[in-house]
Tab-separated table of N, CA and C in Angstrom:
chain	number	residue	atom	x	y	z
A	20	UNK	N	0.818	-1.199	0.000
A	20	UNK	CA	0.000	0.000	0.000
A	20	UNK	C	0.857	1.256	0.000
A	21	UNK	N	1.982	1.225	0.667
A	21	UNK	CA	2.847	2.391	0.753
A	21	UNK	C	3.523	2.701	-0.580
A	22	UNK	N	3.873	1.651	-1.348
A	22	UNK	CA	4.582	1.851	-2.601
A	22	UNK	C	3.762	2.656	-3.616
A	23	UNK	N	2.476	2.355	-3.877
A	23	UNK	CA	1.703	3.178	-4.814
A	23	UNK	C	1.596	4.629	-4.334
A	24	UNK	N	1.439	4.837	-3.042
A	24	UNK	CA	1.364	6.194	-2.508
A	24	UNK	C	2.667	6.947	-2.760
A	25	UNK	N	3.798	6.278	-2.565
A	25	UNK	CA	5.107	6.889	-2.786
A	25	UNK	C	5.269	7.286	-4.247
A	26	UNK	N	4.859	6.418	-5.176
A	26	UNK	CA	4.965	6.735	-6.597
A	26	UNK	C	4.100	7.931	-6.965
A	27	UNK	N	2.899	7.989	-6.431
A	27	UNK	CA	2.013	9.124	-6.695
A	27	UNK	C	2.610	10.401	-6.118
A	28	UNK	N	3.129	10.344	-4.906
A	28	UNK	CA	3.737	11.515	-4.272
A	28	UNK	C	4.923	12.017	-5.074
A	29	UNK	N	5.757	11.105	-5.565
A	29	UNK	CA	6.910	11.505	-6.371
A	29	UNK	C	6.477	12.157	-7.676
A	30	UNK	N	5.450	11.626	-8.310
A	30	UNK	CA	4.945	12.215	-9.548
A	30	UNK	C	4.407	13.619	-9.309
A	31	UNK	N	3.668	13.798	-8.221
A	31	UNK	CA	3.143	15.121	-7.893
A	31	UNK	C	4.265	16.097	-7.581
A	32	UNK	N	5.256	15.660	-6.847
A	32	UNK	CA	6.391	16.509	-6.523
A	32	UNK	C	7.135	16.923	-7.790
A	33	UNK	N	7.345	16.008	-8.705
A	33	UNK	CA	8.021	16.330	-9.959
A	33	UNK	C	7.223	17.338	-10.768
A	34	UNK	N	5.912	17.206	-10.782
A	34	UNK	CA	5.070	18.142	-11.514
A	34	UNK	C	5.149	19.536	-10.917
A	35	UNK	N	5.277	19.632	-9.620
A	35	UNK	CA	5.335	20.924	-8.953
A	35	UNK	C	6.679	21.616	-9.137
A	36	UNK	N	7.732	20.878	-9.350
A	36	UNK	CA	9.047	21.491	-9.418
A	36	UNK	C	9.585	21.606	-10.836
A	37	UNK	N	8.868	21.104	-11.812
A	37	UNK	CA	9.335	21.161	-13.176
A	37	UNK	C	9.116	22.558	-13.742
A	38	UNK	N	10.160	23.118	-14.323
A	38	UNK	CA	10.048	24.417	-14.971
A	38	UNK	C	9.764	24.192	-16.442
A	39	UNK	N	9.009	25.078	-17.014
A	39	UNK	CA	8.772	24.959	-18.436
A	39	UNK	C	7.654	25.857	-18.868
A	40	UNK	N	7.178	25.618	-20.050
A	40	UNK	CA	6.093	26.404	-20.597
A	40	UNK	C	4.832	26.180	-19.768
A	41	UNK	N	3.899	27.086	-19.938
A	41	UNK	CA	2.642	26.995	-19.189
A	41	UNK	C	1.964	25.663	-19.460
A	42	UNK	N	1.400	25.061	-18.422
A	42	UNK	CA	0.803	23.746	-18.529
A	42	UNK	C	-0.682	23.791	-18.826
A	43	UNK	N	-1.303	22.624	-18.899
A	43	UNK	CA	-2.733	22.524	-19.168
A	43	UNK	C	-3.534	23.333	-18.155
A	44	UNK	N	-4.617	23.937	-18.609
A	44	UNK	CA	-5.468	24.721	-17.728
A	44	UNK	C	-5.087	26.186	-17.691
A	45	UNK	N	-3.826	26.497	-18.001
A	45	UNK	CA	-3.413	27.898	-18.013
A	45	UNK	C	-2.850	28.296	-19.365
A	46	UNK	N	-2.242	27.355	-20.082
A	46	UNK	CA	-1.703	27.670	-21.408
A	46	UNK	C	-2.839	27.988	-22.369
A	47	UNK	N	-2.586	28.937	-23.239
A	47	UNK	CA	-3.555	29.327	-24.261
A	47	UNK	C	-4.906	29.697	-23.664
A	48	UNK	N	-4.854	30.541	-22.649
A	48	UNK	CA	-6.093	30.956	-22.000
A	48	UNK	C	-6.169	32.475	-21.926
A	49	UNK	N	-7.390	32.961	-21.799
A	49	UNK	CA	-7.647	34.388	-21.731
A	49	UNK	C	-8.502	34.651	-20.492
A	50	UNK	N	-8.133	35.698	-19.753
A	50	UNK	CA	-8.788	35.997	-18.487
A	50	UNK	C	-9.184	37.463	-18.427
A	51	UNK	N	-10.280	37.742	-17.760
A	51	UNK	CA	-10.744	39.115	-17.555
A	51	UNK	C	-10.538	39.469	-16.087
A	52	UNK	N	-9.899	40.617	-15.829
A	52	UNK	CA	-9.696	41.067	-14.456
A	52	UNK	C	-11.045	41.412	-13.824
A	53	UNK	N	-11.266	40.915	-12.604
A	53	UNK	CA	-12.446	41.307	-11.836
A	53	UNK	C	-12.038	42.086	-10.588
A	54	UNK	N	-10.764	41.988	-10.186
A	54	UNK	CA	-10.250	42.789	-9.072
A	54	UNK	C	-8.734	42.926	-9.222
A	55	UNK	N	-8.257	44.136	-8.975
A	55	UNK	CA	-6.828	44.432	-8.944
A	55	UNK	C	-6.568	45.074	-7.593
A	56	UNK	N	-5.804	44.401	-6.762
A	56	UNK	CA	-5.568	44.850	-5.387
A	56	UNK	C	-6.884	45.121	-4.657
A	57	UNK	N	-7.862	44.234	-4.883
A	57	UNK	CA	-9.142	44.321	-4.190
A	57	UNK	C	-10.112	45.331	-4.763
A	58	UNK	N	-9.719	46.056	-5.805
A	58	UNK	CA	-10.590	47.066	-6.411
A	58	UNK	C	-11.072	46.599	-7.789
A	59	UNK	N	-12.300	46.963	-8.124
A	59	UNK	CA	-12.833	46.648	-9.441
A	59	UNK	C	-11.973	47.358	-10.495
A	60	UNK	N	-11.676	46.692	-11.620
A	60	UNK	CA	-10.892	47.349	-12.665
A	60	UNK	C	-11.582	48.614	-13.168
A	61	UNK	N	-10.783	49.635	-13.440
A	61	UNK	CA	-11.316	50.902	-13.938
A	61	UNK	C	-11.880	50.703	-15.343
A	62	UNK	N	-11.256	49.836	-16.131
A	62	UNK	CA	-11.700	49.581	-17.494
A	62	UNK	C	-12.330	48.197	-17.609
A	63	UNK	N	-13.391	48.101	-18.365
A	63	UNK	CA	-14.015	46.797	-18.621
A	63	UNK	C	-13.199	45.987	-19.623
A	64	UNK	N	-12.164	46.590	-20.218
A	64	UNK	CA	-11.319	45.906	-21.200
A	64	UNK	C	-10.087	45.261	-20.573
A	65	UNK	N	-9.967	45.304	-19.247
A	65	UNK	CA	-8.778	44.762	-18.566
A	65	UNK	C	-8.742	43.243	-18.699
A	66	UNK	N	-7.654	42.725	-19.314
A	66	UNK	CA	-7.562	41.286	-19.538
A	66	UNK	C	-6.121	40.806	-19.501
A	67	UNK	N	-5.991	39.498	-19.350
A	67	UNK	CA	-4.699	38.815	-19.307
A	67	UNK	C	-4.766	37.648	-20.275
A	68	UNK	N	-3.740	37.495	-21.110
A	68	UNK	CA	-3.677	36.396	-22.067
A	68	UNK	C	-2.424	35.578	-21.782
A	69	UNK	N	-2.587	34.270	-21.662
A	69	UNK	CA	-1.465	33.383	-21.385
A	69	UNK	C	-1.341	32.396	-22.534
A	70	UNK	N	-0.215	32.489	-23.239
A	70	UNK	CA	0.101	31.540	-24.299
A	70	UNK	C	1.058	30.499	-23.724
A	71	UNK	N	1.535	29.610	-24.565
A	71	UNK	CA	2.419	28.537	-24.111
A	71	UNK	C	3.658	29.079	-23.406
A	72	UNK	N	4.269	30.122	-23.955
A	72	UNK	CA	5.496	30.646	-23.362
A	72	UNK	C	5.540	32.173	-23.318
A	73	UNK	N	4.362	32.807	-23.381
A	73	UNK	CA	4.255	34.273	-23.313
A	73	UNK	C	3.044	34.649	-22.483
A	74	UNK	N	3.116	35.826	-21.875
A	74	UNK	CA	1.986	36.365	-21.125
A	74	UNK	C	1.806	37.813	-21.554
A	75	UNK	N	0.569	38.249	-21.640
A	75	UNK	CA	0.272	39.626	-22.009
A	75	UNK	C	-0.877	40.152	-21.174
A	76	UNK	N	-0.831	41.443	-20.893
A	76	UNK	CA	-1.904	42.063	-20.116
A	76	UNK	C	-2.208	43.432	-20.695
A	77	UNK	N	-3.451	43.838	-20.521
A	77	UNK	CA	-3.874	45.185	-20.863
A	77	UNK	C	-4.926	45.561	-19.833
A	78	UNK	N	-4.685	46.657	-19.143
A	78	UNK	CA	-5.614	47.078	-18.095
A	78	UNK	C	-6.590	48.119	-18.642
A	79	UNK	N	-6.506	48.386	-19.951
A	79	UNK	CA	-7.437	49.294	-20.587
A	79	UNK	C	-6.777	50.330	-21.458
A	80	UNK	N	-5.460	50.431	-21.410
A	80	UNK	CA	-4.758	51.424	-22.217
A	80	UNK	C	-3.492	50.836	-22.826
A	81	UNK	N	-2.480	50.626	-22.023
A	81	UNK	CA	-1.190	50.118	-22.502
A	81	UNK	C	-1.155	48.600	-22.484
A	82	UNK	N	-0.534	48.029	-23.498
A	82	UNK	CA	-0.291	46.596	-23.509
A	82	UNK	C	1.053	46.312	-22.859
A	83	UNK	N	1.145	45.189	-22.152
A	83	UNK	CA	2.400	44.775	-21.528
A	83	UNK	C	2.506	43.265	-21.631
A	84	UNK	N	3.726	42.765	-21.568
A	84	UNK	CA	3.895	41.324	-21.631
A	84	UNK	C	5.346	40.914	-21.580
A	85	UNK	N	5.558	39.605	-21.572
A	85	UNK	CA	6.901	39.067	-21.517
A	85	UNK	C	6.902	37.564	-21.705
A	86	UNK	N	8.111	37.013	-21.715
A	86	UNK	CA	8.272	35.559	-21.790
A	86	UNK	C	7.771	34.929	-20.500
A	87	UNK	N	7.301	33.692	-20.589
A	87	UNK	CA	6.681	33.024	-19.445
A	87	UNK	C	7.203	31.608	-19.274
A	88	UNK	N	7.475	31.252	-18.022
A	88	UNK	CA	7.711	29.868	-17.611
A	88	UNK	C	6.901	29.638	-16.341
A	89	UNK	N	6.448	28.416	-16.142
A	89	UNK	CA	5.763	28.046	-14.914
A	89	UNK	C	6.734	27.232	-14.080
A	90	UNK	N	6.968	27.677	-12.855
A	90	UNK	CA	7.890	26.986	-11.950
A	90	UNK	C	7.230	26.865	-10.581
A	91	UNK	N	6.895	25.648	-10.209
A	91	UNK	CA	6.378	25.374	-8.875
A	91	UNK	C	5.242	26.266	-8.424
A	92	UNK	N	4.225	26.440	-9.229
A	92	UNK	CA	3.058	27.225	-8.831
A	92	UNK	C	3.231	28.724	-9.005
A	93	UNK	N	4.298	29.128	-9.684
A	93	UNK	CA	4.527	30.552	-9.937
A	93	UNK	C	4.645	30.794	-11.431
A	94	UNK	N	4.231	31.975	-11.837
A	94	UNK	CA	4.427	32.429	-13.201
A	94	UNK	C	5.714	33.234	-13.215
A	95	UNK	N	6.749	32.689	-13.791
A	95	UNK	CA	8.040	33.363	-13.854
A	95	UNK	C	8.099	34.084	-15.197
A	96	UNK	N	8.102	35.391	-15.129
A	96	UNK	CA	7.970	36.218	-16.316
A	96	UNK	C	9.275	36.972	-16.533
A	97	UNK	N	9.789	36.894	-17.766
A	97	UNK	CA	10.997	37.633	-18.117
A	97	UNK	C	10.722	39.128	-18.073
A	98	UNK	N	11.623	39.899	-18.617
A	98	UNK	CA	11.463	41.357	-18.634
A	98	UNK	C	10.099	41.719	-19.220
A	99	UNK	N	9.331	42.501	-18.481
A	99	UNK	CA	8.012	42.931	-18.940
A	99	UNK	C	8.196	44.205	-19.766
A	100	UNK	N	7.737	44.157	-21.001
A	100	UNK	CA	7.782	45.327	-21.872
A	100	UNK	C	6.375	45.898	-21.981
A	101	UNK	N	6.301	47.207	-22.193
A	101	UNK	CA	5.005	47.868	-22.200
A	101	UNK	C	5.024	49.073	-23.117
A	102	UNK	N	3.860	49.370	-23.701
A	102	UNK	CA	3.714	50.661	-24.355
A	102	UNK	C	3.663	51.703	-23.244
A	103	UNK	N	3.831	52.968	-23.566
A	103	UNK	CA	4.014	53.978	-22.520
A	103	UNK	C	3.097	55.193	-22.693
A	104	UNK	N	1.855	54.993	-23.065
A	104	UNK	CA	0.925	56.122	-23.194
A	104	UNK	C	0.380	56.503	-21.819
A	105	UNK	N	0.090	57.770	-21.637
A	105	UNK	CA	-0.558	58.216	-20.409
A	105	UNK	C	-2.063	58.040	-20.598
A	106	UNK	N	-2.688	57.414	-19.615
A	106	UNK	CA	-4.124	57.172	-19.681
A	106	UNK	C	-4.735	57.594	-18.354
A	107	UNK	N	-5.441	58.676	-18.383
A	107	UNK	CA	-6.021	59.242	-17.167
A	107	UNK	C	-6.926	58.226	-16.472
A	108	UNK	N	-6.685	58.012	-15.192
A	108	UNK	CA	-7.509	57.125	-14.381
A	108	UNK	C	-7.100	55.665	-14.384
A	109	UNK	N	-6.174	55.279	-15.252
A	109	UNK	CA	-5.784	53.873	-15.364
A	109	UNK	C	-4.381	53.589	-14.855
A	110	UNK	N	-3.586	54.619	-14.657
A	110	UNK	CA	-2.166	54.431	-14.400
A	110	UNK	C	-1.878	53.646	-13.112
A	111	UNK	N	-2.625	53.876	-12.046
A	111	UNK	CA	-2.379	53.157	-10.793
A	111	UNK	C	-2.592	51.656	-10.966
A	112	UNK	N	-3.668	51.272	-11.653
A	112	UNK	CA	-3.919	49.848	-11.854
A	112	UNK	C	-2.928	49.248	-12.843
A	113	UNK	N	-2.534	49.992	-13.852
A	113	UNK	CA	-1.514	49.477	-14.775
A	113	UNK	C	-0.200	49.243	-14.039
A	114	UNK	N	0.180	50.176	-13.196
A	114	UNK	CA	1.417	50.030	-12.429
A	114	UNK	C	1.325	48.805	-11.517
A	115	UNK	N	0.177	48.618	-10.874
A	115	UNK	CA	-0.008	47.474	-9.970
A	115	UNK	C	0.116	46.150	-10.729
A	116	UNK	N	-0.488	46.052	-11.910
A	116	UNK	CA	-0.421	44.814	-12.688
A	116	UNK	C	1.007	44.588	-13.183
A	117	UNK	N	1.682	45.637	-13.626
A	117	UNK	CA	3.067	45.500	-14.056
A	117	UNK	C	3.952	45.005	-12.911
A	118	UNK	N	3.790	45.591	-11.734
A	118	UNK	CA	4.575	45.166	-10.566
A	118	UNK	C	4.226	43.739	-10.157
A	119	UNK	N	2.955	43.370	-10.269
A	119	UNK	CA	2.530	42.001	-9.966
A	119	UNK	C	3.216	41.012	-10.903
A	120	UNK	N	3.213	41.300	-12.192
A	120	UNK	CA	3.812	40.385	-13.155
A	120	UNK	C	5.324	40.275	-12.973
A	121	UNK	N	5.985	41.360	-12.620
A	121	UNK	CA	7.441	41.301	-12.437
A	121	UNK	C	7.832	40.645	-11.121
A	122	UNK	N	6.860	40.377	-10.249
A	122	UNK	CA	7.129	39.731	-8.956
A	122	UNK	C	7.039	38.205	-9.039
A	123	UNK	N	6.967	37.644	-10.260
A	123	UNK	CA	6.807	36.196	-10.428
A	123	UNK	C	5.667	35.683	-9.556
A	124	UNK	N	4.440	36.096	-9.867
A	124	UNK	CA	3.316	35.808	-8.983
A	124	UNK	C	2.987	34.322	-8.841
A	125	UNK	N	2.552	33.971	-7.643
A	125	UNK	CA	1.964	32.650	-7.419
A	125	UNK	C	0.585	32.682	-8.072
A	126	UNK	N	0.168	31.541	-8.618
A	126	UNK	CA	-1.154	31.493	-9.226
A	126	UNK	C	-1.931	30.299	-8.706
A	127	UNK	N	-3.251	30.447	-8.735
A	127	UNK	CA	-4.149	29.365	-8.323
A	127	UNK	C	-5.378	29.435	-9.224
A	128	UNK	N	-5.756	28.300	-9.783
A	128	UNK	CA	-6.959	28.214	-10.600
A	128	UNK	C	-7.982	27.384	-9.843
A	129	UNK	N	-9.158	27.939	-9.685
A	129	UNK	CA	-10.292	27.227	-9.078
A	129	UNK	C	-11.490	27.446	-9.984
A	130	UNK	N	-11.885	26.396	-10.676
A	130	UNK	CA	-12.991	26.515	-11.624
A	130	UNK	C	-12.613	27.466	-12.740
A	131	UNK	N	-13.412	28.517	-12.934
A	131	UNK	CA	-13.109	29.501	-13.973
A	131	UNK	C	-12.444	30.748	-13.400
A	132	UNK	N	-11.883	30.635	-12.196
A	132	UNK	CA	-11.217	31.754	-11.515
A	132	UNK	C	-9.718	31.549	-11.449
A	133	UNK	N	-8.971	32.628	-11.662
A	133	UNK	CA	-7.517	32.648	-11.540
A	133	UNK	C	-7.151	33.715	-10.526
A	134	UNK	N	-6.351	33.339	-9.542
A	134	UNK	CA	-5.841	34.288	-8.543
A	134	UNK	C	-4.344	34.422	-8.725
A	135	UNK	N	-3.866	35.658	-8.712
A	135	UNK	CA	-2.444	35.944	-8.788
A	135	UNK	C	-2.037	36.756	-7.566
A	136	UNK	N	-0.926	36.385	-6.930
A	136	UNK	CA	-0.398	37.164	-5.806
A	136	UNK	C	1.113	37.219	-5.926
A	137	UNK	N	1.651	38.413	-5.736
A	137	UNK	CA	3.090	38.582	-5.793
A	137	UNK	C	3.481	39.984	-5.380
A	138	UNK	N	4.591	40.099	-4.666
A	138	UNK	CA	4.993	41.407	-4.172
A	138	UNK	C	3.917	41.955	-3.267
A	139	UNK	N	3.537	43.185	-3.465
A	139	UNK	CA	2.484	43.822	-2.668
A	139	UNK	C	1.146	43.836	-3.396
A	140	UNK	N	1.000	43.017	-4.444
A	140	UNK	CA	-0.186	43.112	-5.293
A	140	UNK	C	-0.886	41.769	-5.465
A	141	UNK	N	-2.149	41.868	-5.869
A	141	UNK	CA	-2.938	40.672	-6.153
A	141	UNK	C	-3.956	41.002	-7.237
A	142	UNK	N	-4.432	39.963	-7.887
A	142	UNK	CA	-5.471	40.125	-8.899
A	142	UNK	C	-6.352	38.882	-8.897
A	143	UNK	N	-7.601	39.113	-9.160
A	143	UNK	CA	-8.578	38.043	-9.343
A	143	UNK	C	-9.104	38.177	-10.759
A	144	UNK	N	-9.149	37.050	-11.456
A	144	UNK	CA	-9.587	37.053	-12.843
A	144	UNK	C	-10.584	35.931	-13.074
A	145	UNK	N	-11.373	36.089	-14.115
A	145	UNK	CA	-12.323	35.057	-14.501
A	145	UNK	C	-12.032	34.693	-15.953
A	146	UNK	N	-12.146	33.413	-16.260
A	146	UNK	CA	-11.870	32.953	-17.620
A	146	UNK	C	-12.839	33.581	-18.599
A	147	UNK	N	-12.294	34.291	-19.592
A	147	UNK	CA	-13.160	34.884	-20.609
A	147	UNK	C	-13.178	34.032	-21.865
A	148	UNK	N	-12.140	33.231	-22.050
A	148	UNK	CA	-12.080	32.293	-23.166
A	148	UNK	C	-10.994	31.294	-22.837
A	149	UNK	N	-11.368	30.168	-22.264
A	149	UNK	CA	-10.386	29.182	-21.828
A	149	UNK	C	-9.842	28.366	-22.979
A	150	UNK	N	-10.214	28.701	-24.215
A	150	UNK	CA	-9.720	27.921	-25.339
A	150	UNK	C	-9.361	28.830	-26.516
A	151	UNK	N	-8.420	29.741	-26.274
A	151	UNK	CA	-7.963	30.579	-27.384
A	151	UNK	C	-7.160	29.741	-28.355
A	152	UNK	N	-6.840	30.302	-29.489
A	152	UNK	CA	-6.178	29.587	-30.584
A	152	UNK	C	-5.089	28.644	-30.104
A	153	UNK	N	-5.182	27.425	-30.542
A	153	UNK	CA	-4.143	26.447	-30.259
A	153	UNK	C	-4.427	25.552	-29.075
A	154	UNK	N	-5.432	25.817	-28.277
A	154	UNK	CA	-5.714	24.987	-27.103
A	154	UNK	C	-6.979	24.192	-27.389
A	155	UNK	N	-6.820	22.934	-27.603
A	155	UNK	CA	-7.950	22.071	-27.902
A	155	UNK	C	-8.480	21.346	-26.688
A	156	UNK	N	-7.802	21.504	-25.526
A	156	UNK	CA	-8.237	20.758	-24.345
A	156	UNK	C	-9.213	21.534	-23.510
């Protein structure tokens, strides 16, 4: 009885520590922000897109994104690049999302909800299209 449990535990541990492209359930998915640091998004266009090895966000004005790897329950994002337009009323939330992404946020998916936490910031998102181009699962 102990041997099957040990094999399952080892498999789960390996899955948690393996670095690589985004895995099933998060790869090729699109999410809509419902809260940024506990506040409703200023723009209804605020969204996050996760591809196999890239992540992109737009809080309603500037686009931002970077290379992506998943490591042990965290989204490890390379240098985040962004357009730099001034958008009245959106800058605080854009800054918060940018800082969140550069903090290699921990993520959790429960049903159609995605939670991100990292640094001093957090975001709650809901799946807006869990099957964007290329994801057949």
